[in-house]
Amino acid sequence: MIYLDNAATTPVDQDVLEEMLPYYNDKFYNPSSFYKSASSVRVKIEKARRTIAECMGASHRGIFFTSGGTESDNWAIRAAVEYKKDKGRHIISTPTEHPAVLNTLRYLESIGFQVTYLDVDGEGNILVDELEKAIRPDTVLISVMHANNEIGTLAPVEKIGQLAHRNDILFHTDAVQSFGKQRIDIDKCNIDLLSASSHKIYGPKGTGLLYINPLLPLGKLLFGGDQENGKRPGTENTAGIIGFSKAVENAFLNLEKNGEYIDSLSVLLREEIKNNIPGAVFLGNQDQRVPGIVSVLFPSLDSETILIRLDEAGIMASAGSACSAGAVEPSHVLTAVGLEAREAKRVIRFSLGKNNTKEEIMETARVLKDIFAG
Ligand code: PLP
């Protein structure tokens, strides 16, 4: 089996799993309980928070554990607009965001907020001049993803952050696809809010974080007990948090090495496809991109047919993102970068990870050549 869908999710690393296991049985205690055994679990969670903060170059006071990227996106946007309610009700974002952002924005529009969705160019790049023009006196939030999950293009977060802060606007970035793969300087980029998820970096599913600038007294999404400083109630996903922390450590420790390796595999896959399948087009910005996402518009055959043929050969990839898999409508990201509906239905996203090998890439290229040979 060849797994080329690492942007959808990744397997849990063995050392991550080993760190997690005791917290399901021997150390199952509720971290909020009084006795010593429970306190040691609490200490471990706080250690996880500090480890992650250190890797990110952020204050541990800004790290809040959540159930994943979706919750973090919802919380970031809802809390930001509430905090800024006296300034206005205008938000700037892009049409290529993940549904966790887009559907939160749609809800806010339904209750009276206005959202400007910036046009992106054919590679999915945000035009900073357009962003500047979109800013209004009542703009309260800019929410722009760092790396696009379908085409891999990176956003110019430093420039966006500067503009946001010059204009007293909060800046949220959905970094679910870049976290642990691409360094991001939170202070230099003036990031107020950042969403990340564990299962994209060889950690467990159902765990993530929202970074909130500690200087901002933002409100909460969920109401309940005092966990996470009262900001994110609910008994902690102890094993998940501890696994996430180990996965973050692994990712940041090997960030450059893994990035270069995955990039070299991506280059190989692109070269092989280019040489064997005339007319294949590579989507997204080929320079400013997160390592590993190779999105290809094939010259013929719809993506379903290609995916079935790949699956028969033991190769797992996707059309667009996992979230839109099975959807009848063409991907909103692909139409936003200018593809016609019939073209968007011929796109396959290969997302490569650190466990892939050169042999797997060569085998994938061979199978693709066969598929397009007729
Ligand atoms: N944002 C982006 C860019 C994503 O790719 C994903 C997941 O695919 C999410 C948010 C949602 O994250 P989670 O699956 O942790 O809820």
XYZ file of C-alpha atoms and ligand atoms in Angstrom:
390
model
C 0.000 0.000 0.000
C 1.227 3.477 -0.836
C -0.262 6.261 1.253
C -0.164 9.621 -0.500
C -2.928 11.371 1.438
C -0.904 12.849 4.280
C -2.735 16.182 4.094
C -5.927 14.342 5.046
C -4.306 12.699 8.039
C -1.146 10.915 9.095
C -0.432 7.718 11.046
C 0.537 8.167 14.694
C 4.302 7.838 15.207
C 5.301 4.848 17.336
C 7.035 6.981 19.986
C 3.957 9.246 20.112
C 1.707 6.240 20.710
C 4.016 4.936 23.434
C 3.889 8.277 25.243
C 0.107 8.235 25.083
C -0.721 4.692 26.156
C -0.145 4.971 29.947
C -2.630 7.845 30.086
C -5.432 5.503 29.012
C -4.919 3.042 31.888
C -2.161 3.377 34.535
C -2.371 7.169 34.552
C -6.033 7.569 33.661
C -6.729 10.157 36.395
C -8.698 13.316 35.858
C -6.066 16.067 35.897
C -8.408 18.262 37.954
C -8.660 15.764 40.832
C -6.968 16.477 44.175
C -4.702 13.480 44.841
C -1.031 13.221 43.868
C -1.549 10.763 41.004
C -3.904 13.201 39.325
C -1.605 16.155 39.962
C 1.170 14.369 38.140
C -1.102 14.133 35.086
C -1.786 17.863 35.392
C 1.966 18.513 35.571
C 2.432 16.449 32.392
C -0.206 18.503 30.557
C 1.497 21.725 31.596
C 4.812 20.292 30.443
C 3.191 19.489 27.079
C 1.948 23.077 26.840
C 5.430 24.451 27.512
C 7.084 22.041 25.072
C 4.720 23.057 22.298
C 5.055 26.747 23.128
C 8.824 26.497 23.021
C 8.764 24.739 19.634
C 6.463 27.452 18.288
C 8.430 30.307 19.831
C 5.335 31.435 21.713
C 4.373 31.989 25.320
C 2.846 28.934 27.002
C 0.159 31.270 28.319
C -1.102 31.564 24.753
C -1.584 27.821 24.115
C -5.074 26.370 24.580
C -5.756 22.738 23.780
C -8.823 22.024 21.673
C -10.374 19.097 19.828
C -8.576 20.043 16.608
C -8.346 22.515 13.784
C -12.087 22.851 13.288
C -12.763 23.894 16.860
C -9.764 26.218 16.892
C -10.953 27.987 13.730
C -14.482 28.368 15.079
C -13.250 29.660 18.426
C -10.698 32.062 16.960
C -13.176 33.735 14.650
C -16.127 33.860 17.037
C -14.022 35.177 19.929
C -12.191 37.736 17.796
C -15.314 39.361 16.420
C -16.930 39.407 19.834
C -13.889 41.080 21.373
C -13.837 43.717 18.643
C -17.595 44.292 18.519
C -17.336 47.989 19.328
C -15.121 48.603 16.304
C -17.356 47.029 13.681
C -18.621 43.919 11.935
C -16.441 43.550 8.853
C -14.119 40.576 8.262
C -11.602 39.887 5.496
C -10.829 36.349 4.369
C -10.335 34.366 1.165
C -12.492 31.973 -0.855
C -9.856 29.236 -0.493
C -10.153 28.741 3.279
C -11.076 25.440 4.864
C -14.810 24.874 5.535
C -14.079 25.286 9.272
C -13.390 28.951 8.512
C -15.777 29.466 5.584
C -18.799 28.020 7.360
C -18.088 30.035 10.506
C -17.944 33.143 8.334
C -21.193 32.183 6.599
C -22.868 31.867 9.971
C -21.591 35.295 10.982
C -22.883 36.734 7.693
C -26.295 35.279 8.515
C -26.371 37.333 11.723
C -25.293 40.598 10.134
C -21.516 40.549 9.685
C -20.004 41.508 6.347
C -17.193 39.434 4.877
C -14.910 40.412 1.997
C -13.498 37.327 0.278
C -10.303 38.451 -1.442
C -9.692 37.208 -4.949
C -6.700 34.909 -5.302
C -4.657 34.514 -8.476
C -4.327 31.344 -10.577
C -1.774 29.916 -8.131
C -3.896 30.672 -5.084
C -1.751 33.656 -4.053
C -3.311 36.469 -2.069
C -2.639 39.882 -3.516
C -1.533 42.041 -0.616
C -2.531 45.254 -2.454
C -6.072 43.927 -2.745
C -6.052 43.110 0.937
C -4.977 46.645 1.766
C -7.776 48.056 -0.405
C -10.341 45.827 1.322
C -9.576 47.221 4.784
C -12.339 49.462 6.137
C -12.682 51.466 9.354
C -15.026 48.758 10.665
C -12.765 45.789 9.788
C -12.185 43.710 12.902
C -10.552 40.505 11.694
C -8.410 39.117 8.893
C -8.532 35.317 8.695
C -6.194 33.810 6.109
C -4.845 30.267 6.078
C -1.061 29.811 6.105
C -0.860 26.839 3.712
C -3.704 25.768 1.483
C -4.754 22.167 2.048
C -5.595 21.447 -1.591
C -2.853 23.185 -3.558
C -0.188 23.890 -0.921
C 0.280 27.616 -1.630
C 1.630 29.616 1.317
C 0.180 32.999 2.240
C 2.455 36.015 2.866
C 1.609 36.025 6.572
C 4.249 38.566 7.550
C 2.873 41.234 5.216
C -0.701 40.406 6.171
C 0.138 40.650 9.862
C 1.782 44.039 9.393
C -1.275 45.387 7.609
C -3.597 43.980 10.246
C -1.752 45.564 13.117
C -1.261 48.904 11.426
C -5.039 49.043 11.124
C -6.031 47.727 14.562
C -7.362 44.473 13.092
C -6.932 41.029 14.657
C -5.083 38.470 12.532
C -6.009 34.785 12.584
C -4.226 32.167 10.540
C -5.352 28.583 10.057
C -1.956 26.880 10.141
C -3.303 23.327 10.233
C -1.423 22.342 7.058
C 1.826 24.169 7.804
C 2.270 23.650 11.541
C 5.429 21.634 12.186
C 6.338 21.790 8.489
C 7.054 25.449 7.880
C 8.521 27.772 10.489
C 6.356 30.727 11.356
C 7.437 33.585 13.607
C 4.318 34.492 15.554
C 5.646 37.832 16.830
C 7.237 38.966 13.580
C 4.073 38.047 11.675
C 1.872 39.802 14.256
C -0.277 36.705 14.597
C -2.977 37.081 17.222
C -4.603 33.703 16.674
C -3.261 30.494 15.149
C -5.027 27.164 14.669
C -3.142 23.866 14.555
C -4.079 20.204 14.582
C -2.268 17.116 15.812
C -3.353 14.492 13.283
C -1.578 16.215 10.376
C 1.798 15.786 12.079
C 1.775 12.124 13.121
C -0.128 12.799 16.329
C -3.560 11.558 17.409
C -6.844 12.764 15.916
C -9.214 14.908 17.958
C -6.503 17.131 19.433
C -5.269 20.527 18.421
C -4.576 23.963 19.726
C -5.526 27.555 19.420
C -2.771 30.045 20.090
C -4.175 33.279 21.437
C -1.917 36.294 21.919
C -1.679 36.379 25.737
C -2.212 40.131 25.704
C -5.718 39.660 24.300
C -8.434 38.827 26.816
C -10.546 36.890 24.305
C -13.696 35.047 25.324
C -14.544 31.391 25.017
C -16.503 29.212 22.615
C -17.678 26.582 25.083
C -19.085 27.108 28.572
C -18.335 24.753 31.425
C -15.676 24.176 34.060
C -12.318 25.810 34.734
C -10.052 23.752 32.503
C -7.583 25.551 30.244
C -7.690 28.613 32.474
C -11.461 28.673 32.192
C -11.215 29.364 28.477
C -11.824 25.887 27.105
C -13.806 23.758 29.514
C -14.180 19.982 29.417
C -12.073 17.223 30.975
C -8.764 17.303 29.146
C -7.971 14.798 26.398
C -4.908 13.858 28.416
C -3.475 11.152 26.174
C -4.259 13.264 23.109
C -2.480 16.324 24.483
C 0.561 14.308 25.542
C 0.704 12.601 22.152
C 0.288 15.939 20.405
C 3.190 17.375 22.370
C 5.458 14.471 21.387
C 4.369 14.824 17.748
C 5.147 18.559 17.848
C 8.575 17.869 19.338
C 9.304 15.321 16.592
C 8.039 17.647 13.870
C 9.978 20.738 14.949
C 13.159 18.816 15.708
C 13.174 17.382 12.186
C 11.418 20.215 10.380
C 14.177 21.118 7.918
C 15.307 17.533 7.366
C 11.776 16.233 6.744
C 10.905 19.266 4.623
C 13.891 18.742 2.338
C 13.228 15.027 2.044
C 9.527 15.433 1.283
C 10.321 18.221 -1.158
C 12.754 15.977 -3.016
C 10.017 13.325 -3.339
C 7.562 15.975 -4.576
C 10.034 17.138 -7.206
C 10.528 13.542 -8.322
C 6.773 12.944 -8.595
C 6.289 16.165 -10.563
C 9.162 15.322 -12.925
C 7.865 11.814 -13.545
C 4.325 13.025 -14.212
C 5.610 15.801 -16.468
C 7.710 13.357 -18.475
C 5.076 10.639 -18.783
C 1.773 12.443 -19.040
C 1.817 15.308 -21.536
C -0.647 18.056 -20.700
C -0.586 17.503 -16.912
C -0.653 20.855 -15.113
C 0.638 21.463 -11.577
C -1.544 23.661 -9.435
C -0.561 26.162 -6.777
C 2.533 28.266 -6.276
C 5.498 26.032 -7.081
C 7.958 28.090 -4.992
C 6.023 29.426 -2.009
C 4.494 26.167 -0.904
C 4.304 23.763 1.975
C 6.365 20.618 1.345
C 4.489 17.584 0.074
C 1.311 18.745 -1.651
C 1.375 17.922 -5.355
C -1.907 18.903 -6.958
C -2.255 17.851 -10.575
C -4.803 18.742 -13.242
C -4.729 15.756 -15.561
C -5.398 16.148 -19.297
C -8.201 13.574 -19.393
C -10.201 11.190 -17.183
C -12.167 12.401 -14.203
C -10.641 12.227 -10.761
C -12.961 9.460 -9.624
C -11.749 7.174 -12.404
C -8.119 8.000 -11.619
C -8.627 7.456 -7.877
C -10.287 4.082 -8.474
C -7.438 2.970 -10.729
C -4.879 4.166 -8.171
C -6.776 2.441 -5.366
C -6.817 -0.810 -7.337
C -3.039 -0.513 -7.509
C -2.858 0.082 -3.733
C -2.218 3.824 -3.989
C -4.195 6.223 -1.811
C -4.602 9.832 -2.907
C -7.530 12.235 -3.046
C -9.447 14.606 -5.260
C -9.231 18.030 -3.667
C -9.402 17.624 0.097
C -10.756 14.833 2.281
C -13.496 17.185 3.433
C -14.804 17.564 -0.100
C -14.280 13.927 -1.034
C -17.548 12.504 -2.258
C -18.955 15.971 -2.908
C -20.721 16.422 -6.196
C -19.730 20.071 -6.487
C -16.221 20.883 -7.743
C -13.826 22.021 -5.010
C -14.270 25.666 -3.982
C -10.480 26.071 -3.911
C -10.053 24.876 -7.479
C -12.822 27.095 -8.825
C -11.367 30.046 -6.863
C -8.026 29.611 -8.648
C -9.853 29.832 -11.953
C -10.479 26.244 -12.983
C -13.698 25.526 -14.817
C -15.946 22.924 -13.181
C -15.022 20.270 -15.739
C -11.298 20.912 -15.113
C -11.705 20.866 -11.335
C -13.086 17.355 -11.709
C -9.820 16.143 -13.214
C -7.613 17.139 -10.278
C -5.809 14.742 -7.959
C -4.031 15.820 -4.786
C -1.062 13.700 -3.820
C 0.146 14.647 -0.361
C 3.489 13.185 0.570
C 4.843 12.568 4.033
C 8.006 11.605 5.852
C 7.218 7.872 5.655
C 7.046 7.813 1.856
C 9.955 6.452 -0.147
C 11.471 7.099 -3.543
C 10.370 3.617 -4.606
C 6.768 4.442 -3.754
C 6.923 7.597 -5.844
C 8.399 5.708 -8.802
C 5.689 3.040 -8.487
C 2.984 5.740 -8.394
C 4.459 7.367 -11.487
C 4.484 4.004 -13.265
C 0.833 3.314 -12.379
C -0.186 6.792 -13.519
C 1.635 6.272 -16.809
C -0.338 3.046 -17.322
C -3.636 4.749 -16.478
C -3.062 7.461 -19.053
C -1.657 5.111 -21.656
C -5.252 3.924 -22.125
N -7.968 23.683 8.415
C -7.299 23.074 7.435
C -6.501 23.890 6.485
C -7.347 21.691 7.295
O -6.675 21.095 6.298
C -8.120 20.941 8.215
C -8.240 19.466 8.080
O -8.123 18.924 7.010
C -8.794 21.626 9.243
C -8.698 22.993 9.311
C -9.606 20.880 10.251
O -8.762 20.279 11.210
P -9.307 19.068 12.102
O -9.431 17.888 11.204
O -8.258 18.897 13.153
O -10.610 19.509 12.684
